[in-house]
Amino acid sequence: MRARRTVLAVGAVGILIAAPAALAAGGGATTPPPVEVSGVTGPAGATGVTGVTGVTGVAGVTGATGATGVTGATGVGGPGGDPTENRSPAKGKSWVDIVGDTPSKYAFSPTFITVNVGDKVRWDNKSNAAEGHTVTGDGGLDSGTLKQGDSYTFKFKHAGTFKYDCAIHPNMKGTVEVNKAGGGGGGSNGGSGGN
């Protein structure tokens, strides 16, 4: 039995010796390709320091502000009227307010206005005088007594200067200057009353 083991051992050695030669000649089992192993990536390097920001330049001098323009006149309407309606003679209407809360302050405001022939003037009593006021004067101006909130309108049909006052408070005085409109118009002795 001993001889058989020797033969087996010698046979096994022959196989072991012959196996590499057979593989090299292309016979038999192939060797698997080597496995590639990637290395572990290391930590990222530190970011470099940002450089110092440069100094900001000096700001230029601010220019001078231009002059503010003149504000236009605000239109004023009569009681219950359109506040955007202008008190300009060009519109053919003018208003005079009767103002004051004590006898020493009663007045026509403005005291002097200029209109054209054919224009109407309206007096609005905004005063709180219990006795009221009047518009009485040249050319037929005669309002009767106007209580607070009342108004009187007069159309001037002739050029001239028309003075008026309040019959109740004679210290209240006013004047309407009526100009000819486009070369027409008459003398200086009055207008035509009415509302």
Tab-separated table of C-alpha atoms in Angstrom:
chain	number	residue	atom	x	y	z
A	1	MET	CA	0.000	0.000	0.000
A	2	ARG	CA	2.862	2.149	0.481
A	3	ALA	CA	3.737	2.152	-3.143
A	4	ARG	CA	0.340	3.391	-4.114
A	5	ARG	CA	0.590	6.402	-1.936
A	6	THR	CA	3.895	7.317	-3.443
A	7	VAL	CA	2.449	7.097	-6.909
A	8	LEU	CA	-0.397	9.305	-5.903
A	9	ALA	CA	1.935	11.839	-4.373
A	10	VAL	CA	4.178	11.845	-7.447
A	11	GLY	CA	1.058	12.188	-9.671
A	12	ALA	CA	-0.208	15.079	-7.683
A	13	VAL	CA	3.128	16.830	-7.979
A	14	GLY	CA	3.077	16.253	-11.738
A	15	ILE	CA	-0.317	17.819	-12.017
A	16	LEU	CA	0.840	20.762	-10.012
A	17	ILE	CA	3.898	21.167	-12.215
A	18	ALA	CA	2.002	20.602	-15.444
A	19	ALA	CA	-0.885	22.933	-14.596
A	20	PRO	CA	1.065	26.175	-15.024
A	21	ALA	CA	2.504	25.011	-18.304
A	22	ALA	CA	-0.953	24.069	-19.596
A	23	LEU	CA	-2.346	27.410	-18.561
A	24	ALA	CA	0.493	29.254	-20.257
A	25	ALA	CA	-0.184	27.336	-23.458
A	26	GLY	CA	-3.772	28.521	-23.410
A	27	GLY	CA	-5.370	25.393	-22.262
A	28	GLY	CA	-7.566	24.874	-19.292
A	29	ALA	CA	-9.095	27.456	-16.994
A	30	THR	CA	-8.265	31.136	-17.402
A	31	THR	CA	-7.137	33.383	-14.634
A	32	PRO	CA	-9.603	36.098	-13.762
A	33	PRO	CA	-8.362	39.594	-14.518
A	34	PRO	CA	-6.949	41.459	-11.582
A	35	VAL	CA	-9.449	43.583	-9.662
A	36	GLU	CA	-8.697	47.278	-9.664
A	37	VAL	CA	-9.085	48.995	-6.353
A	38	SER	CA	-9.434	52.759	-6.334
A	39	GLY	CA	-7.690	54.637	-3.669
A	40	VAL	CA	-9.681	56.616	-1.141
A	41	THR	CA	-9.952	60.291	-2.039
A	42	GLY	CA	-8.373	62.459	0.553
A	43	PRO	CA	-9.997	65.530	2.092
A	44	ALA	CA	-10.220	68.650	-0.078
A	45	GLY	CA	-7.570	71.219	0.474
A	46	ALA	CA	-8.380	74.463	2.264
A	47	THR	CA	-9.645	77.369	0.111
A	48	GLY	CA	-7.176	80.175	-0.213
A	49	VAL	CA	-7.709	83.423	1.656
A	50	THR	CA	-9.565	86.163	-0.293
A	51	GLY	CA	-7.522	89.248	-0.892
A	52	VAL	CA	-8.301	92.577	0.777
A	53	THR	CA	-10.934	94.729	-1.007
A	54	GLY	CA	-9.613	97.998	-2.348
A	55	VAL	CA	-10.591	101.339	-0.869
A	56	THR	CA	-13.744	102.959	-2.349
A	57	GLY	CA	-13.124	106.259	-4.076
A	58	VAL	CA	-14.444	109.549	-2.730
A	59	ALA	CA	-17.986	110.414	-3.902
A	60	GLY	CA	-18.369	113.477	-6.085
A	61	VAL	CA	-20.030	116.655	-4.892
A	62	THR	CA	-23.823	116.718	-5.286
A	63	GLY	CA	-25.046	119.409	-7.648
A	64	ALA	CA	-27.169	122.299	-6.462
A	65	THR	CA	-30.932	121.757	-6.448
A	66	GLY	CA	-32.788	123.920	-8.936
A	67	ALA	CA	-35.268	126.537	-7.860
A	68	THR	CA	-38.833	125.385	-7.223
A	69	GLY	CA	-41.336	126.654	-9.760
A	70	VAL	CA	-44.187	128.932	-8.883
A	71	THR	CA	-47.348	127.135	-7.800
A	72	GLY	CA	-50.392	128.010	-9.863
A	73	ALA	CA	-53.511	129.505	-8.344
A	74	THR	CA	-56.100	127.083	-7.030
A	75	GLY	CA	-59.572	127.512	-8.425
A	76	VAL	CA	-62.418	128.051	-5.971
A	77	GLY	CA	-66.064	127.378	-6.653
A	78	GLY	CA	-69.013	128.998	-4.999
A	79	PRO	CA	-71.235	127.235	-2.453
A	80	GLY	CA	-71.947	123.780	-3.791
A	81	GLY	CA	-69.976	124.650	-6.914
A	82	ASP	CA	-67.080	122.900	-8.587
A	83	PRO	CA	-63.893	123.705	-6.623
A	84	THR	CA	-61.873	123.315	-9.833
A	85	GLU	CA	-63.792	126.102	-11.542
A	86	ASN	CA	-61.481	129.074	-11.927
A	87	ARG	CA	-62.389	132.574	-10.728
A	88	SER	CA	-60.789	134.025	-13.828
A	89	PRO	CA	-62.433	136.816	-15.834
A	90	ALA	CA	-61.499	134.811	-18.924
A	91	LYS	CA	-64.209	132.332	-17.943
A	92	GLY	CA	-66.797	135.095	-17.803
A	93	LYS	CA	-67.442	134.768	-14.074
A	94	SER	CA	-65.947	136.200	-10.917
A	95	TRP	CA	-66.801	135.693	-7.279
A	96	VAL	CA	-66.686	137.979	-4.276
A	97	ASP	CA	-67.056	136.530	-0.792
A	98	ILE	CA	-68.803	138.472	1.976
A	99	VAL	CA	-66.776	137.570	5.074
A	100	GLY	CA	-66.355	138.374	8.763
A	101	ASP	CA	-67.595	137.206	12.133
A	102	THR	CA	-67.684	140.602	13.892
A	103	PRO	CA	-68.715	144.063	12.595
A	104	SER	CA	-65.101	145.254	12.520
A	105	LYS	CA	-64.174	142.296	10.294
A	106	TYR	CA	-67.122	142.386	7.865
A	107	ALA	CA	-65.771	142.862	4.325
A	108	PHE	CA	-66.030	142.060	0.623
A	109	SER	CA	-63.179	139.771	-0.439
A	110	PRO	CA	-61.627	140.765	-2.748
A	111	THR	CA	-62.522	144.444	-2.536
A	112	PHE	CA	-61.551	145.061	-6.195
A	113	ILE	CA	-62.078	142.815	-9.231
A	114	THR	CA	-61.782	143.264	-12.984
A	115	VAL	CA	-64.122	141.632	-15.505
A	116	ASN	CA	-65.138	142.136	-19.129
A	117	VAL	CA	-68.401	143.429	-20.550
A	118	GLY	CA	-70.894	140.546	-20.488
A	119	ASP	CA	-69.296	138.832	-17.486
A	120	LYS	CA	-71.232	137.923	-14.358
A	121	VAL	CA	-70.077	138.560	-10.803
A	122	ARG	CA	-71.422	136.542	-7.901
A	123	TRP	CA	-71.349	137.618	-4.253
A	124	ASP	CA	-71.517	134.751	-1.706
A	125	ASN	CA	-72.422	135.636	1.892
A	126	LYS	CA	-70.088	133.577	4.106
A	127	SER	CA	-70.423	135.944	7.057
A	128	ASN	CA	-72.373	134.975	10.154
A	129	ALA	CA	-73.922	138.441	10.657
A	130	ALA	CA	-77.459	137.771	11.894
A	131	GLU	CA	-78.760	140.924	10.161
A	132	GLY	CA	-77.213	139.885	6.817
A	133	HIS	CA	-75.518	142.084	4.197
A	134	THR	CA	-76.369	143.826	0.913
A	135	VAL	CA	-74.588	144.572	-2.337
A	136	THR	CA	-75.822	148.062	-3.263
A	137	GLY	CA	-74.251	150.479	-5.735
A	138	ASP	CA	-73.632	151.889	-9.219
A	139	GLY	CA	-75.271	150.567	-12.353
A	140	GLY	CA	-78.236	148.986	-10.597
A	141	LEU	CA	-76.414	146.765	-8.088
A	142	ASP	CA	-79.067	145.856	-5.506
A	143	SER	CA	-79.036	142.424	-3.913
A	144	GLY	CA	-81.532	143.000	-1.134
A	145	THR	CA	-80.602	141.425	2.216
A	146	LEU	CA	-78.371	138.356	1.897
A	147	LYS	CA	-78.359	136.010	4.871
A	148	GLN	CA	-75.474	133.584	5.505
A	149	GLY	CA	-75.290	131.093	2.593
A	150	ASP	CA	-77.241	133.373	0.174
A	151	SER	CA	-75.704	134.638	-3.071
A	152	TYR	CA	-76.366	137.422	-5.592
A	153	THR	CA	-75.306	137.454	-9.260
A	154	PHE	CA	-75.109	140.515	-11.521
A	155	LYS	CA	-74.246	140.634	-15.246
A	156	PHE	CA	-72.278	143.710	-16.343
A	157	LYS	CA	-73.342	144.862	-19.839
A	158	HIS	CA	-71.332	148.095	-20.036
A	159	ALA	CA	-67.696	149.050	-19.437
A	160	GLY	CA	-66.853	151.250	-16.478
A	161	THR	CA	-66.049	151.349	-12.780
A	162	PHE	CA	-68.831	150.231	-10.471
A	163	LYS	CA	-68.530	151.028	-6.754
A	164	TYR	CA	-70.740	149.309	-4.197
A	165	ASP	CA	-71.144	148.889	-0.456
A	166	CYS	CA	-73.312	147.157	2.143
A	167	ALA	CA	-76.346	149.281	3.052
A	168	ILE	CA	-76.370	147.693	6.540
A	169	HIS	CA	-72.613	148.085	7.145
A	170	PRO	CA	-71.429	151.164	5.140
A	171	ASN	CA	-67.774	150.513	6.045
A	172	MET	CA	-67.915	147.509	3.670
A	173	LYS	CA	-66.909	148.770	0.207
A	174	GLY	CA	-65.976	147.201	-3.104
A	175	THR	CA	-65.317	148.018	-6.756
A	176	VAL	CA	-65.852	146.160	-10.034
A	177	GLU	CA	-63.818	147.370	-13.034
A	178	VAL	CA	-65.518	146.329	-16.297
A	179	ASN	CA	-63.378	146.372	-19.455
A	180	LYS	CA	-64.609	146.445	-23.029
A	181	ALA	CA	-64.545	142.988	-24.526
A	182	GLY	CA	-62.894	143.026	-27.957
A	183	GLY	CA	-63.697	146.640	-28.790
A	184	GLY	CA	-67.423	146.390	-28.062
A	185	GLY	CA	-69.298	147.754	-25.093
A	186	GLY	CA	-70.807	151.010	-24.107
A	187	GLY	CA	-70.287	153.856	-21.702
A	188	SER	CA	-69.558	153.885	-18.026
A	189	ASN	CA	-73.016	154.272	-16.623
A	190	GLY	CA	-73.997	150.853	-15.558
A	191	GLY	CA	-74.824	147.285	-16.063
A	192	SER	CA	-78.008	145.324	-16.071
A	193	GLY	CA	-79.057	143.610	-12.881
A	194	GLY	CA	-80.659	140.292	-12.338
A	195	ASN	CA	-79.825	136.730	-11.471
